[in-house]
PDB file of C-alpha atoms in Angstrom:
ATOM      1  CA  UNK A 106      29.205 -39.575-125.150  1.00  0.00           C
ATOM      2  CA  UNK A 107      28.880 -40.075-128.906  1.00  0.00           C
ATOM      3  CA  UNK A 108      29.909 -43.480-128.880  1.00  0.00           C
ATOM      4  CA  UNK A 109      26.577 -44.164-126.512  1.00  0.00           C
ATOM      5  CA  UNK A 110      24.075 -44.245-128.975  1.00  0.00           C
ATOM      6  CA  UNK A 111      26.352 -46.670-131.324  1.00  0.00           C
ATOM      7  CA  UNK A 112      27.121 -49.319-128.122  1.00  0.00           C
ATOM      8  CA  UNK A 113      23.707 -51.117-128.216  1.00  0.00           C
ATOM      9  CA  UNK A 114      24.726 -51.830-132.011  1.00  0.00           C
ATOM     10  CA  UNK A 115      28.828 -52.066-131.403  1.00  0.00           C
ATOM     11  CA  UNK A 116      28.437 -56.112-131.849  1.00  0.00           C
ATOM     12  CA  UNK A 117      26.633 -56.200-135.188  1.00  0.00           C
ATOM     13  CA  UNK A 118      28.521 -53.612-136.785  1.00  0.00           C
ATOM     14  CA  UNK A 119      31.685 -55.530-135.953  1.00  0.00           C
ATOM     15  CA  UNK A 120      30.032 -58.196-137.629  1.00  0.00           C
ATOM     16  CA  UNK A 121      29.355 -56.453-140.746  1.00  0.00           C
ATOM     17  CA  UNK A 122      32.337 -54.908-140.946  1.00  0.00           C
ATOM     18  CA  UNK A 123      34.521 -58.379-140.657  1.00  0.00           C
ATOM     19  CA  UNK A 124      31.893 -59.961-143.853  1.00  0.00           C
ATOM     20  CA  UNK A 125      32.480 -56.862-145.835  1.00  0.00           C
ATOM     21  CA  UNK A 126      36.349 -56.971-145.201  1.00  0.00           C
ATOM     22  CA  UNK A 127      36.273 -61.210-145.891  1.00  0.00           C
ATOM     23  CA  UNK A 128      34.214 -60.050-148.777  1.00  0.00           C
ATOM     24  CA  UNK A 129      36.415 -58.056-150.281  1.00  0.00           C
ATOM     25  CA  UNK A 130      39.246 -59.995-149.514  1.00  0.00           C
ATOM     26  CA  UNK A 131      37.747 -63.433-151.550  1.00  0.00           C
ATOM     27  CA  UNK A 132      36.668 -61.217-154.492  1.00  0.00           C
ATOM     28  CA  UNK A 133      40.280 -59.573-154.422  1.00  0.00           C
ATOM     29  CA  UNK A 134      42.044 -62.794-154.472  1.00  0.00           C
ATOM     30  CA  UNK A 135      39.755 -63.855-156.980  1.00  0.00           C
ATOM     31  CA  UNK A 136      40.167 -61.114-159.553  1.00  0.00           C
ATOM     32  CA  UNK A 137      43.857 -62.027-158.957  1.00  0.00           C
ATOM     33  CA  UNK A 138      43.722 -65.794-159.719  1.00  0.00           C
ATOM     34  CA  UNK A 139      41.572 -64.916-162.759  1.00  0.00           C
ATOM     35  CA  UNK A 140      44.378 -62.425-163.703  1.00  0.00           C
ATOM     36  CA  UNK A 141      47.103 -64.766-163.733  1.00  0.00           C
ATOM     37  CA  UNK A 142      44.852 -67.097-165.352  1.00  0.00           C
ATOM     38  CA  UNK A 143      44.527 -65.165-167.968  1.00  0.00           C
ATOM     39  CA  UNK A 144      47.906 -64.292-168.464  1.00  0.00           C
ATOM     40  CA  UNK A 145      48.872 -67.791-168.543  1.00  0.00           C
ATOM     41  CA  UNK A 146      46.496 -68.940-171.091  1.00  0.00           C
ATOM     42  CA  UNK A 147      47.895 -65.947-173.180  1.00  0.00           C
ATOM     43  CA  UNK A 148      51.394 -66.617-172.732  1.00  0.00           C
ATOM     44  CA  UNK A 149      50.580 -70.798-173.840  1.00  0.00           C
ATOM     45  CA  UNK A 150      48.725 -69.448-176.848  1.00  0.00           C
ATOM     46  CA  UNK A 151      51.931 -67.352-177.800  1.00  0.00           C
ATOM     47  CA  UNK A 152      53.359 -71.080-178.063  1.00  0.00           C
ATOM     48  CA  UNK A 153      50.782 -72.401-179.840  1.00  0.00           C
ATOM     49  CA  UNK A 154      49.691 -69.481-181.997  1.00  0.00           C
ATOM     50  CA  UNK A 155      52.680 -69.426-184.975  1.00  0.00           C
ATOM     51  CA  UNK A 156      51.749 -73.159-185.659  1.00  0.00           C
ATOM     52  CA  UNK A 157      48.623 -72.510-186.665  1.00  0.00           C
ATOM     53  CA  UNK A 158      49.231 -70.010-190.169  1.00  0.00           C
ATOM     54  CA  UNK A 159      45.834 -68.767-191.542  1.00  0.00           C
ATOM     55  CA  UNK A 160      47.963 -68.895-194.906  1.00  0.00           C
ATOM     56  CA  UNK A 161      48.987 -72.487-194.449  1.00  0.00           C
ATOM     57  CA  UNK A 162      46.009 -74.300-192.663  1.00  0.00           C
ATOM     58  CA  UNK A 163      47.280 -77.800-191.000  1.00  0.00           C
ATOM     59  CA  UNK A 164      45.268 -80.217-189.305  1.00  0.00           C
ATOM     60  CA  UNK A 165      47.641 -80.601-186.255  1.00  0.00           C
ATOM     61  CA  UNK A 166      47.335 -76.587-185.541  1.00  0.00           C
ATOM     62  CA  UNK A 167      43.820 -77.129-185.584  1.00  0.00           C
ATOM     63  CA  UNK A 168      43.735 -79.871-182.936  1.00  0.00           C
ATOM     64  CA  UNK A 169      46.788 -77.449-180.834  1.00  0.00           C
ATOM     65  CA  UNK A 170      44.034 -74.801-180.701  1.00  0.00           C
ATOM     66  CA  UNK A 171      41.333 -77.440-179.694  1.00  0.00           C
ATOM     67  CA  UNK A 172      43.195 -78.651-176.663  1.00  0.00           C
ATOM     68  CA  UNK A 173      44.536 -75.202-175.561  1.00  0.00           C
ATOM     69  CA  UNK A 174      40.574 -74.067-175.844  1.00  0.00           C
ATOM     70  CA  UNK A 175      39.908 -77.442-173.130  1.00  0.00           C
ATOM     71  CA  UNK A 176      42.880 -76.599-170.867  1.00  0.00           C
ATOM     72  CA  UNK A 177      42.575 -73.185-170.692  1.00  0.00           C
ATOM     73  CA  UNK A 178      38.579 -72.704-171.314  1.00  0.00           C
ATOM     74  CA  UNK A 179      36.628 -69.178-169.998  1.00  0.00           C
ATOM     75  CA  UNK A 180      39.706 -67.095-171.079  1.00  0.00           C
ATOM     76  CA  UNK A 181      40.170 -64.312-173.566  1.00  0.00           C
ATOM     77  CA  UNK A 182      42.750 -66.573-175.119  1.00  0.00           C
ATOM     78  CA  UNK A 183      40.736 -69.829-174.989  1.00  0.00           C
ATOM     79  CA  UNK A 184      37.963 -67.557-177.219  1.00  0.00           C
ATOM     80  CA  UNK A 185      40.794 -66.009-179.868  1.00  0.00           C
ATOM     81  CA  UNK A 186      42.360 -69.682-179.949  1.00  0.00           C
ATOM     82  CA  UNK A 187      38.712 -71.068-181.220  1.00  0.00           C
ATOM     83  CA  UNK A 188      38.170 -68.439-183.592  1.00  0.00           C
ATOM     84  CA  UNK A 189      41.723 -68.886-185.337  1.00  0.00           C
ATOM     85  CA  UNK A 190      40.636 -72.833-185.067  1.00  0.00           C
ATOM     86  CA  UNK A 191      37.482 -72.423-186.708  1.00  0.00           C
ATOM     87  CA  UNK A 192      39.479 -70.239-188.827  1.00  0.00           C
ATOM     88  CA  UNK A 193      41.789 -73.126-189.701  1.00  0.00           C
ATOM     89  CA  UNK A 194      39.225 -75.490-190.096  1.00  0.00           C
ATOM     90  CA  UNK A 195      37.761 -73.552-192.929  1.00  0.00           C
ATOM     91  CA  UNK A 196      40.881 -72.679-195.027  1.00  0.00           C
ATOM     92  CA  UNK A 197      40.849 -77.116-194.303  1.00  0.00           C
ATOM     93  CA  UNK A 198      37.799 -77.407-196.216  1.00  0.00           C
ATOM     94  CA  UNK A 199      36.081 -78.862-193.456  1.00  0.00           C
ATOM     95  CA  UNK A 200      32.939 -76.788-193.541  1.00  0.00           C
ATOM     96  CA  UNK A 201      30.876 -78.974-190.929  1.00  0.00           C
ATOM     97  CA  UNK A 202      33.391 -78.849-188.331  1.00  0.00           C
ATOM     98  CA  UNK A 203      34.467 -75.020-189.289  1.00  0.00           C
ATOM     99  CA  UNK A 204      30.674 -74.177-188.789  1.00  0.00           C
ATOM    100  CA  UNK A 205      30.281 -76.094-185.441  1.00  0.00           C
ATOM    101  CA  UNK A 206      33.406 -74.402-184.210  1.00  0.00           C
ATOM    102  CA  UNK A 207      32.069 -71.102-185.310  1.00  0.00           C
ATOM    103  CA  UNK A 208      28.455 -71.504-183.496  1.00  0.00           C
ATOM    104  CA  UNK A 209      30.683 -72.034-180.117  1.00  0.00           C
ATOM    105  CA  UNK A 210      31.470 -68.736-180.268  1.00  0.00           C
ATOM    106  CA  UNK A 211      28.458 -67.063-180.634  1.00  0.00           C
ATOM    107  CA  UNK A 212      27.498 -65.248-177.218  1.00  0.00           C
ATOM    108  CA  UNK A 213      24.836 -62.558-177.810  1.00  0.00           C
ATOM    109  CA  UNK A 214      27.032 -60.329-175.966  1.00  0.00           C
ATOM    110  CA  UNK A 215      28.535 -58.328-178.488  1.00  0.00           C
ATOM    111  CA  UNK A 216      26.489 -57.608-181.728  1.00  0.00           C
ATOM    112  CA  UNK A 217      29.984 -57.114-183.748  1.00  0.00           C
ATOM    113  CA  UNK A 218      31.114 -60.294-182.849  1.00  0.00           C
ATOM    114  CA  UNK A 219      28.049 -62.313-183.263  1.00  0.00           C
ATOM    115  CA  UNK A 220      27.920 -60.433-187.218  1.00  0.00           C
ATOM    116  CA  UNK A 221      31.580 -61.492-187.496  1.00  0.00           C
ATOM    117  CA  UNK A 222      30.515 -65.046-186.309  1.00  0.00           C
ATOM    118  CA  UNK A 223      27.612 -65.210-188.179  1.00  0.00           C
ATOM    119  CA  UNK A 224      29.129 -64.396-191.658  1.00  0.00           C
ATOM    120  CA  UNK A 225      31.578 -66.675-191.202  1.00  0.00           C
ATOM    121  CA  UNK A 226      29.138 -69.592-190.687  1.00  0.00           C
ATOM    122  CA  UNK A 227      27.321 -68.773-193.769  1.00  0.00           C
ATOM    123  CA  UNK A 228      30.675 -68.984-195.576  1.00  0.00           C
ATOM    124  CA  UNK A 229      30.956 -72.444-194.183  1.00  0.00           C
ATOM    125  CA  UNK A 230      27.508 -73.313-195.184  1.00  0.00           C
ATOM    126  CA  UNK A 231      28.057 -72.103-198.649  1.00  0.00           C
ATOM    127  CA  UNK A 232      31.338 -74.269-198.714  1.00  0.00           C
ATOM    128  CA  UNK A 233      29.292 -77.369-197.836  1.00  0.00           C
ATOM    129  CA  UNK A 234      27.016 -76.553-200.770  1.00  0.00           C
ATOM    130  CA  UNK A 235      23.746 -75.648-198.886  1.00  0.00           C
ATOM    131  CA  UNK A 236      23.068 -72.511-200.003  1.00  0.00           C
ATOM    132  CA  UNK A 237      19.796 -71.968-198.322  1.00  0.00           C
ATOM    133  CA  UNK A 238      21.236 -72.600-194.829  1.00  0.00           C
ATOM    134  CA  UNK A 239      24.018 -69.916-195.378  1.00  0.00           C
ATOM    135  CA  UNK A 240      21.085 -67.709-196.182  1.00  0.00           C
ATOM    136  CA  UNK A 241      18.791 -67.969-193.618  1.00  0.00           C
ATOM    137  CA  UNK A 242      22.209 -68.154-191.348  1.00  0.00           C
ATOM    138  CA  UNK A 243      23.143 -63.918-193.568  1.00  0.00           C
ATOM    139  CA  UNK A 244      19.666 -62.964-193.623  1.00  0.00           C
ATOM    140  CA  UNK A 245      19.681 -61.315-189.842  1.00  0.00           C
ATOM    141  CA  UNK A 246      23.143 -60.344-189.958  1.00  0.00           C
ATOM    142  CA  UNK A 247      22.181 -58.227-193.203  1.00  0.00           C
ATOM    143  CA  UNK A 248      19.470 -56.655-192.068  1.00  0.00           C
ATOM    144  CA  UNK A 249      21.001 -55.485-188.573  1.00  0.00           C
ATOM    145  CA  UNK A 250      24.239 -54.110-190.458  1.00  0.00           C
ATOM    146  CA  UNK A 251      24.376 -50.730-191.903  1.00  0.00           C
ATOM    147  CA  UNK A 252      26.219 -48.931-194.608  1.00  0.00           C
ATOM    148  CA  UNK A 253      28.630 -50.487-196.866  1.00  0.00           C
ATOM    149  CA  UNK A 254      28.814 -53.416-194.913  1.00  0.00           C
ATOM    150  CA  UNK A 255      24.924 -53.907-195.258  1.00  0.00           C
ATOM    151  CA  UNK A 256      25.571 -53.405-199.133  1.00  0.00           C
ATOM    152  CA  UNK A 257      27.801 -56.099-199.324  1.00  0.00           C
ATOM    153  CA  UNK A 258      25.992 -58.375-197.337  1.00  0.00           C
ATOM    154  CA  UNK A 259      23.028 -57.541-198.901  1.00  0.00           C
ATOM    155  CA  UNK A 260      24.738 -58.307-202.675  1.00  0.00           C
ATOM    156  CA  UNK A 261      26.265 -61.588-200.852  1.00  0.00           C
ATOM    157  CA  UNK A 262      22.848 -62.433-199.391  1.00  0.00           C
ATOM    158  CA  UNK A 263      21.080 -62.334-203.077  1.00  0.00           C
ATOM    159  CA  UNK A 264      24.159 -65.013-204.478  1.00  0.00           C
ATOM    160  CA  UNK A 265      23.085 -66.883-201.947  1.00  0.00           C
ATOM    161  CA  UNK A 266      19.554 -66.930-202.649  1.00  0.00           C
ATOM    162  CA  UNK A 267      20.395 -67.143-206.280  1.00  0.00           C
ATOM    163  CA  UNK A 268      22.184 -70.591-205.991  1.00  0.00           C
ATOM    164  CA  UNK A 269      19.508 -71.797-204.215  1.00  0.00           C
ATOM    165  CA  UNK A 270      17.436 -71.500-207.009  1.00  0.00           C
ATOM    166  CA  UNK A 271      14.932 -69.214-204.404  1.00  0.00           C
ATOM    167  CA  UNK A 272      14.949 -65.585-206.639  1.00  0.00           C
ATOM    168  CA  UNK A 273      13.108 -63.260-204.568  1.00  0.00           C
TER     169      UNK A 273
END
């Protein structure tokens, strides 16, 4: 008797029930792929990572990182292997390519990262001599920090401005 009311509806909720269970069953198998994924790409950038020395910049860990970012792209790892290649590219002295490198990572998802970025850019600019563009590229990131940090980019900020020949 309590199953009566439910019969009418028996074939439709067996319906829904079998999408929900397929439903969960793709996204499970896909959280599972991405997980080994993702442990892949870290365990390759293990490989790749003690070539490429922040202290000791080389041009062949730089292009290491830049084909581990291609094969193993949308990872955690593919995202620390471009910042440590951007990172390379700078202690290279190749500014232009350091600050290209640099502006792939920028994501508005995290404001941290994107000041991290940010900076970082504006140290490129200032190493290719255009003083303005590293500027304009600190001036947000200054005024969104706080605290010591804002201090020191603020100090940074007016150097900039000052070998621009643009006192304010």
């Amino acid at each position: 008797r309590l199953l009566a009311p439910v019969k009418p509806y028996a074939k439709w909720l067996v319906i829904a029930g079998v999408v929900i269970a397929v439903g969960l069953g793709a996204w499970g198998v896909n959280a599972k792929l991405q997980e080994r994924r993702e442990d892949q790409a870290a365990a390759a950038l293990a490989l790749v990572t003690p070539k490429a020395d922040p202290k000791a910049p080389n041009l062949a860990a730089a292009q290491a990182l830049e084909k581990f970012v291609t094969e193993h792209s949308g990872t955690r790892a593919a995202r620390e292997a471009q910042l440590t290649r951007a990172n390379l590219l700078y202690g290279l002295k190749q500014y232009g390519e350091a600050a290209k490198a640099y502006e792939s990572l920028l994501d508005g998802r995290d404001p941290g990262w994107d000041t991290l970025v940010n900076e970082s850019r504006s140290y490129c600019y200032e190493g290719m001599g255009d003083f303005k563009k590293a500027a304009e590229v600190l001036k947000p990131v200054a005024e969104q920090a706080s605290g010591p940090l804002q201090k020191e980019l603020m100090r940074r900020l007016a150097l900039l401005y000052e070998h621009a020949k643009e006192p304010k």
